[in-house]
């Protein structure tokens, strides 16, 4: 597709010979496992060569994707929001408009802001691609995505990593249509920065605590639900940890009623929603005998365009502090640090 159809040189393709063992590597496209690409794009510690303008990775069966610019990483949550914001102008398939957009609940609310501004139908669904599939089958959704590097559209009922890469190339081509052959391309970074200036930025991180004691994990989650009964107590506790953090205005255990088949999915994650658009989400999975995984999703929304260029770790630091101390994760699990930070 990239060489024969689009005329890219073969030298621009890495690890593209299918192998049963993925060449001994890990199939997931993320900053940890796609190290070769990350280094090539100037994001590694040892990058000396001038990086190309665009890089992308897909996993073993090419349904997930990661998009990179020169020395710049596009989060999956931002990626689906930017595709949705630019789809009608940049991608001929969507020229007549989007039927709707959707994201999984733990994915950042960047897509929500785009949907509100463009007056699009918006759906927040539980984790699991089948929920997107129902919406697409019913003609209610055109673009969807999840924080775990899955992006898709209604051309097929599955997430499609190659499609997401082509969508980004289409957006780059559209943004540069009057500038081809010029000295200064509109870059991936330019597109993302412009998006943040228009819609605000959702600083975002995920902390995974793997193989924790299942009973301790269940107790932690039960305590988080119990505390939701008094938001005044919640806010008092949070202010004692970080006085600058916004107030929690609502908190619940996410439940989804499918608008297509009427099915109800309960206990899909615990949410604390802040007045400034920030969120804390806690999810528990794998509560079998081997051990459970607790995932904490931490999201700080920034509307002030003068503050959207901060280092992500700095912008998130107060809310990370709140998430870890408020949840008492160290007390419940004995862990002083997560297994993985995304």
Short mmCIF file of C-alpha atoms in Angstrom, two decimals:
data_model
loop_
_atom_site.label_atom_id
_atom_site.label_comp_id
_atom_site.label_asym_id
_atom_site.label_seq_id
_atom_site.Cartn_x
_atom_site.Cartn_y
_atom_site.Cartn_z
CA UNK A 1 0.00 0.00 0.00
CA UNK A 2 2.64 2.53 1.01
CA UNK A 3 5.20 1.66 -1.67
CA UNK A 4 3.13 0.42 -4.63
CA UNK A 5 0.05 2.63 -4.22
CA UNK A 6 1.43 5.77 -2.57
CA UNK A 7 4.97 5.78 -3.93
CA UNK A 8 6.92 5.72 -0.67
CA UNK A 9 10.42 4.29 -0.84
CA UNK A 10 10.94 0.82 0.60
CA UNK A 11 13.57 2.26 2.93
CA UNK A 12 10.76 4.06 4.78
CA UNK A 13 9.29 0.72 5.95
CA UNK A 14 10.63 -1.03 9.05
CA UNK A 15 9.86 -4.57 10.26
CA UNK A 16 7.37 -5.17 7.48
CA UNK A 17 8.11 -8.84 6.78
CA UNK A 18 5.37 -10.87 8.54
CA UNK A 19 6.81 -13.31 11.08
CA UNK A 20 4.99 -15.64 13.44
CA UNK A 21 7.02 -14.46 16.42
CA UNK A 22 7.05 -10.76 15.39
CA UNK A 23 10.80 -11.08 14.90
CA UNK A 24 11.25 -11.71 18.61
CA UNK A 25 9.79 -8.28 19.43
CA UNK A 26 6.61 -7.24 21.21
CA UNK A 27 3.71 -6.60 18.80
CA UNK A 28 2.20 -3.57 20.56
CA UNK A 29 2.77 -0.13 18.99
CA UNK A 30 3.70 2.14 21.90
CA UNK A 31 6.64 4.22 23.10
CA UNK A 32 8.07 1.29 25.07
CA UNK A 33 7.92 -1.50 22.48
CA UNK A 34 8.40 0.49 19.25
CA UNK A 35 11.80 1.68 20.48
CA UNK A 36 13.46 1.52 17.05
CA UNK A 37 10.87 3.90 15.58
CA UNK A 38 10.86 6.14 18.66
CA UNK A 39 14.64 6.58 18.35
CA UNK A 40 14.40 7.20 14.61
CA UNK A 41 11.80 9.93 15.18
CA UNK A 42 14.14 11.77 17.56
CA UNK A 43 12.38 10.87 20.80
CA UNK A 44 15.06 8.51 22.12
CA UNK A 45 18.03 9.42 24.27
CA UNK A 46 20.57 8.52 21.60
CA UNK A 47 19.05 10.13 18.50
CA UNK A 48 21.76 11.85 16.41
CA UNK A 49 20.26 11.69 12.89
CA UNK A 50 17.77 14.34 11.69
CA UNK A 51 14.37 12.61 12.03
CA UNK A 52 11.76 12.38 9.25
CA UNK A 53 8.56 14.45 9.44
CA UNK A 54 6.19 11.53 9.99
CA UNK A 55 6.41 8.10 11.57
CA UNK A 56 3.83 5.50 12.50
CA UNK A 57 3.63 1.99 13.88
CA UNK A 58 1.02 -0.76 13.84
CA UNK A 59 0.85 -3.95 15.88
CA UNK A 60 1.15 -7.52 14.60
CA UNK A 61 -2.27 -7.64 12.93
CA UNK A 62 -2.23 -3.89 12.12
CA UNK A 63 -5.41 -3.03 14.01
CA UNK A 64 -3.72 -0.70 16.50
CA UNK A 65 -1.53 2.28 15.68
CA UNK A 66 0.85 4.91 17.00
CA UNK A 67 1.47 8.25 15.26
CA UNK A 68 4.65 10.31 15.66
CA UNK A 69 5.93 13.57 14.24
CA UNK A 70 9.51 14.78 14.29
CA UNK A 71 10.46 14.60 18.00
CA UNK A 72 6.75 14.54 18.81
CA UNK A 73 4.36 11.86 20.10
CA UNK A 74 0.61 12.05 19.40
CA UNK A 75 -1.40 10.43 22.19
CA UNK A 76 -4.14 8.04 21.00
CA UNK A 77 -6.76 10.22 22.73
CA UNK A 78 -5.56 13.31 20.84
CA UNK A 79 -5.23 11.35 17.61
CA UNK A 80 -8.90 10.34 17.37
CA UNK A 81 -9.99 13.89 18.31
CA UNK A 82 -7.76 15.44 15.64
CA UNK A 83 -8.94 12.96 12.98
CA UNK A 84 -12.56 13.79 13.85
CA UNK A 85 -11.91 17.55 13.80
CA UNK A 86 -10.28 17.40 10.35
CA UNK A 87 -12.09 14.47 8.71
CA UNK A 88 -14.70 16.33 6.64
CA UNK A 89 -12.17 18.68 5.00
CA UNK A 90 -9.27 16.23 4.68
CA UNK A 91 -10.73 12.79 3.93
CA UNK A 92 -13.02 12.45 0.89
CA UNK A 93 -14.90 9.50 2.44
CA UNK A 94 -16.28 11.90 5.08
CA UNK A 95 -16.99 14.85 2.75
CA UNK A 96 -20.73 14.67 3.41
CA UNK A 97 -20.23 14.87 7.19
CA UNK A 98 -19.78 12.62 10.23
CA UNK A 99 -22.70 10.57 11.54
CA UNK A 100 -21.29 10.72 15.05
CA UNK A 101 -18.13 10.04 17.08
CA UNK A 102 -17.36 7.75 20.01
CA UNK A 103 -14.63 6.96 22.51
CA UNK A 104 -14.13 4.41 25.26
CA UNK A 105 -14.79 5.79 28.75
CA UNK A 106 -11.13 5.78 29.93
CA UNK A 107 -9.99 7.64 26.79
CA UNK A 108 -9.47 11.37 27.35
CA UNK A 109 -12.33 13.80 26.75
CA UNK A 110 -10.51 15.51 23.85
CA UNK A 111 -13.07 14.00 21.46
CA UNK A 112 -15.97 15.32 23.58
CA UNK A 113 -14.77 18.91 23.11
CA UNK A 114 -14.53 18.45 19.33
CA UNK A 115 -18.02 16.90 19.20
CA UNK A 116 -19.49 19.76 21.22
CA UNK A 117 -17.83 22.42 19.06
CA UNK A 118 -18.80 20.77 15.77
CA UNK A 119 -22.28 19.78 17.00
CA UNK A 120 -21.66 16.07 16.43
CA UNK A 121 -23.46 13.14 18.02
CA UNK A 122 -21.16 11.81 20.74
CA UNK A 123 -21.04 8.46 22.56
CA UNK A 124 -18.98 7.39 25.57
CA UNK A 125 -18.87 3.60 25.69
CA UNK A 126 -17.30 0.91 27.89
CA UNK A 127 -13.94 -0.56 26.93
CA UNK A 128 -14.44 -3.15 24.17
CA UNK A 129 -14.75 -2.68 20.42
CA UNK A 130 -18.17 -4.39 20.21
CA UNK A 131 -19.79 -1.21 21.56
CA UNK A 132 -18.37 0.82 18.66
CA UNK A 133 -19.45 -1.94 16.28
CA UNK A 134 -23.09 -1.65 17.36
CA UNK A 135 -23.05 2.13 16.80
CA UNK A 136 -21.41 1.80 13.39
CA UNK A 137 -23.81 -0.96 12.28
CA UNK A 138 -26.70 1.32 13.20
CA UNK A 139 -25.27 4.25 11.19
CA UNK A 140 -24.68 6.34 14.32
CA UNK A 141 -20.90 6.64 14.37
CA UNK A 142 -18.23 7.50 11.76
CA UNK A 143 -15.01 7.84 13.79
CA UNK A 144 -14.10 6.19 17.10
CA UNK A 145 -11.11 5.42 19.24
CA UNK A 146 -9.63 4.28 22.54
CA UNK A 147 -6.63 5.24 24.66
CA UNK A 148 -5.04 1.82 24.12
CA UNK A 149 -3.92 2.78 20.57
CA UNK A 150 -7.07 1.70 18.73
CA UNK A 151 -8.66 4.01 16.14
CA UNK A 152 -11.32 3.23 13.55
CA UNK A 153 -14.09 4.39 11.27
CA UNK A 154 -17.25 2.93 9.80
CA UNK A 155 -15.55 1.71 6.61
CA UNK A 156 -15.02 -1.53 8.58
CA UNK A 157 -16.41 -2.86 11.86
CA UNK A 158 -12.96 -3.15 13.52
CA UNK A 159 -10.18 -0.89 14.63
CA UNK A 160 -7.80 -0.32 11.73
CA UNK A 161 -4.25 0.84 12.35
CA UNK A 162 -3.38 1.27 8.67
CA UNK A 163 -6.51 3.40 8.15
CA UNK A 164 -5.48 5.66 11.05
CA UNK A 165 -2.03 6.18 9.51
CA UNK A 166 -3.63 6.99 6.14
CA UNK A 167 -6.07 9.37 7.87
CA UNK A 168 -3.11 11.27 9.34
CA UNK A 169 -1.36 11.36 5.96
CA UNK A 170 -4.57 12.74 4.44
CA UNK A 171 -4.72 15.48 7.08
CA UNK A 172 -1.05 16.34 6.47
CA UNK A 173 -1.67 16.44 2.71
CA UNK A 174 -4.70 18.73 3.15
CA UNK A 175 -2.87 21.10 5.50
CA UNK A 176 0.01 21.33 3.01
CA UNK A 177 -2.02 21.45 -0.21
CA UNK A 178 -0.91 25.01 -0.99
CA UNK A 179 2.62 24.41 0.18
CA UNK A 180 3.83 21.31 -1.69
CA UNK A 181 7.47 21.74 -2.61
CA UNK A 182 7.74 24.64 -0.19
CA UNK A 183 10.48 25.07 2.37
CA UNK A 184 8.34 24.70 5.48
CA UNK A 185 5.79 21.93 5.78
CA UNK A 186 2.89 22.10 8.21
CA UNK A 187 4.06 19.33 10.54
CA UNK A 188 2.38 16.81 12.83
CA UNK A 189 3.42 18.98 15.77
CA UNK A 190 1.94 22.10 14.11
CA UNK A 191 -1.39 20.29 13.62
CA UNK A 192 -1.52 19.13 17.25
CA UNK A 193 -0.52 22.54 18.65
CA UNK A 194 -3.19 24.24 16.52
CA UNK A 195 -5.74 21.71 17.78
CA UNK A 196 -4.81 22.49 21.40
CA UNK A 197 -5.05 26.22 20.72
CA UNK A 198 -8.58 25.70 19.33
CA UNK A 199 -10.00 23.07 21.69
CA UNK A 200 -7.69 23.07 24.73
CA UNK A 201 -5.36 20.27 25.78
CA UNK A 202 -6.14 17.15 27.79
CA UNK A 203 -2.92 16.22 29.59
CA UNK A 204 -3.23 12.48 30.14
CA UNK A 205 -1.46 9.54 31.72
CA UNK A 206 -2.29 5.98 32.79
CA UNK A 207 -0.81 4.15 35.78
CA UNK A 208 -1.08 0.34 35.73
CA UNK A 209 -0.58 -1.70 38.89
CA UNK A 210 -0.30 -5.31 37.76
CA UNK A 211 -0.60 -8.54 39.76
CA UNK A 212 -1.84 -6.88 42.92
CA UNK A 213 -3.70 -8.90 45.55
CA UNK A 214 -7.25 -9.35 44.22
CA UNK A 215 -8.97 -8.86 47.59
CA UNK A 216 -6.98 -5.70 48.33
CA UNK A 217 -7.83 -4.37 44.86
CA UNK A 218 -11.55 -5.02 45.39
CA UNK A 219 -11.41 -3.25 48.77
CA UNK A 220 -9.72 -0.22 47.19
CA UNK A 221 -12.42 0.01 44.50
CA UNK A 222 -15.23 -0.46 47.03
CA UNK A 223 -13.81 2.38 49.11
CA UNK A 224 -13.69 4.67 46.05
CA UNK A 225 -17.38 3.94 45.38
CA UNK A 226 -18.29 4.46 49.04
CA UNK A 227 -16.59 7.87 49.14
CA UNK A 228 -18.74 9.06 46.22
CA UNK A 229 -21.73 9.35 48.58
CA UNK A 230 -20.39 12.68 49.91
CA UNK A 231 -18.77 15.02 47.39
CA UNK A 232 -18.17 17.62 50.12
CA UNK A 233 -16.02 15.09 52.00
CA UNK A 234 -14.31 14.14 48.73
CA UNK A 235 -13.43 17.76 48.00
CA UNK A 236 -12.27 18.36 51.58
CA UNK A 237 -9.89 15.39 51.31
CA UNK A 238 -8.61 16.47 47.88
CA UNK A 239 -8.00 20.09 49.00
CA UNK A 240 -5.89 18.77 51.89
CA UNK A 241 -3.73 16.93 49.35
CA UNK A 242 -3.60 19.64 46.64
CA UNK A 243 -5.44 22.92 47.32
CA UNK A 244 -5.05 24.14 43.70
CA UNK A 245 -7.00 21.26 42.15
CA UNK A 246 -10.56 22.04 40.96
CA UNK A 247 -13.61 20.71 42.84
CA UNK A 248 -15.14 17.34 41.98
CA UNK A 249 -18.61 18.13 40.61
CA UNK A 250 -19.81 14.57 39.98
CA UNK A 251 -18.70 11.04 40.70
CA UNK A 252 -20.16 7.69 39.71
CA UNK A 253 -19.55 4.12 38.65
CA UNK A 254 -19.83 4.19 34.86
CA UNK A 255 -22.82 2.36 33.40
CA UNK A 256 -23.75 2.22 29.71
CA UNK A 257 -27.10 1.55 28.10
CA UNK A 258 -26.51 0.63 24.48
CA UNK A 259 -28.73 2.87 22.32
CA UNK A 260 -28.88 0.16 19.64
CA UNK A 261 -29.82 -3.05 21.46
CA UNK A 262 -30.79 -1.69 24.89
CA UNK A 263 -28.27 -3.86 26.76
CA UNK A 264 -26.86 -2.42 30.00
CA UNK A 265 -23.20 -2.73 31.02
CA UNK A 266 -22.61 -2.01 34.71
CA UNK A 267 -19.46 -1.53 36.87
CA UNK A 268 -17.38 -0.23 33.97
CA UNK A 269 -15.06 1.98 36.03
CA UNK A 270 -15.15 4.56 38.78
CA UNK A 271 -15.18 8.22 37.72
CA UNK A 272 -14.41 11.46 39.52
CA UNK A 273 -15.23 14.44 37.27
CA UNK A 274 -13.84 17.88 38.09
CA UNK A 275 -15.36 21.29 37.43
CA UNK A 276 -12.56 22.30 35.03
CA UNK A 277 -13.09 19.27 32.75
CA UNK A 278 -10.38 17.13 34.38
CA UNK A 279 -11.05 13.50 35.36
CA UNK A 280 -9.81 10.64 37.50
CA UNK A 281 -10.87 7.14 36.42
CA UNK A 282 -10.16 3.86 38.23
CA UNK A 283 -10.67 0.46 36.61
CA UNK A 284 -10.11 -3.06 37.89
CA UNK A 285 -9.54 -6.12 35.74
CA UNK A 286 -8.48 -9.74 36.16
CA UNK A 287 -9.67 -10.43 39.69
CA UNK A 288 -8.84 -14.14 39.43
CA UNK A 289 -6.48 -16.10 41.65
CA UNK A 290 -3.27 -14.90 39.95
CA UNK A 291 -3.79 -11.25 40.81
CA UNK A 292 -5.61 -8.17 39.62
CA UNK A 293 -4.66 -5.10 37.60
CA UNK A 294 -5.69 -1.63 38.77
CA UNK A 295 -5.56 1.08 36.14
CA UNK A 296 -5.68 4.76 37.09
CA UNK A 297 -6.37 7.26 34.29
CA UNK A 298 -5.38 10.83 35.16
CA UNK A 299 -6.52 13.67 32.94
CA UNK A 300 -5.97 17.42 33.40
CA UNK A 301 -7.85 19.71 31.01
CA UNK A 302 -6.26 23.06 30.11
CA UNK A 303 -8.22 25.63 28.10
CA UNK A 304 -5.72 28.48 28.43
CA UNK A 305 -3.70 28.36 25.18
CA UNK A 306 -0.71 29.93 26.96
CA UNK A 307 -0.51 26.82 29.17
CA UNK A 308 -1.01 24.03 26.62
CA UNK A 309 2.73 23.67 25.91
CA UNK A 310 3.78 22.56 29.38
CA UNK A 311 5.61 19.30 30.02
CA UNK A 312 2.91 16.69 30.55
CA UNK A 313 4.47 15.49 33.82
CA UNK A 314 4.41 19.03 35.25
CA UNK A 315 0.81 19.70 34.26
CA UNK A 316 -0.37 16.37 35.66
CA UNK A 317 1.69 16.38 38.85
CA UNK A 318 -0.98 17.82 41.23
CA UNK A 319 -3.69 15.46 39.96
CA UNK A 320 -1.34 12.45 40.06
CA UNK A 321 -0.62 13.30 43.69
CA UNK A 322 -4.37 13.46 44.39
CA UNK A 323 -5.06 10.16 42.59
CA UNK A 324 -2.44 8.18 44.50
CA UNK A 325 -3.11 9.63 47.96
CA UNK A 326 -6.90 9.90 47.71
CA UNK A 327 -7.23 6.28 46.48
CA UNK A 328 -4.75 5.08 49.18
CA UNK A 329 -3.25 2.79 46.58
CA UNK A 330 -0.01 2.33 48.52
CA UNK A 331 -1.89 1.41 51.69
CA UNK A 332 -4.14 -1.09 49.92
CA UNK A 333 -1.61 -2.70 47.57
CA UNK A 334 1.76 -2.13 49.24
CA UNK A 335 3.04 -0.71 45.94
CA UNK A 336 5.04 2.52 46.03
CA UNK A 337 5.07 2.81 42.21
CA UNK A 338 3.05 1.50 39.25
CA UNK A 339 4.24 -1.40 37.09
CA UNK A 340 3.78 0.64 33.90
CA UNK A 341 3.17 4.32 33.17
CA UNK A 342 1.72 5.15 29.74
#
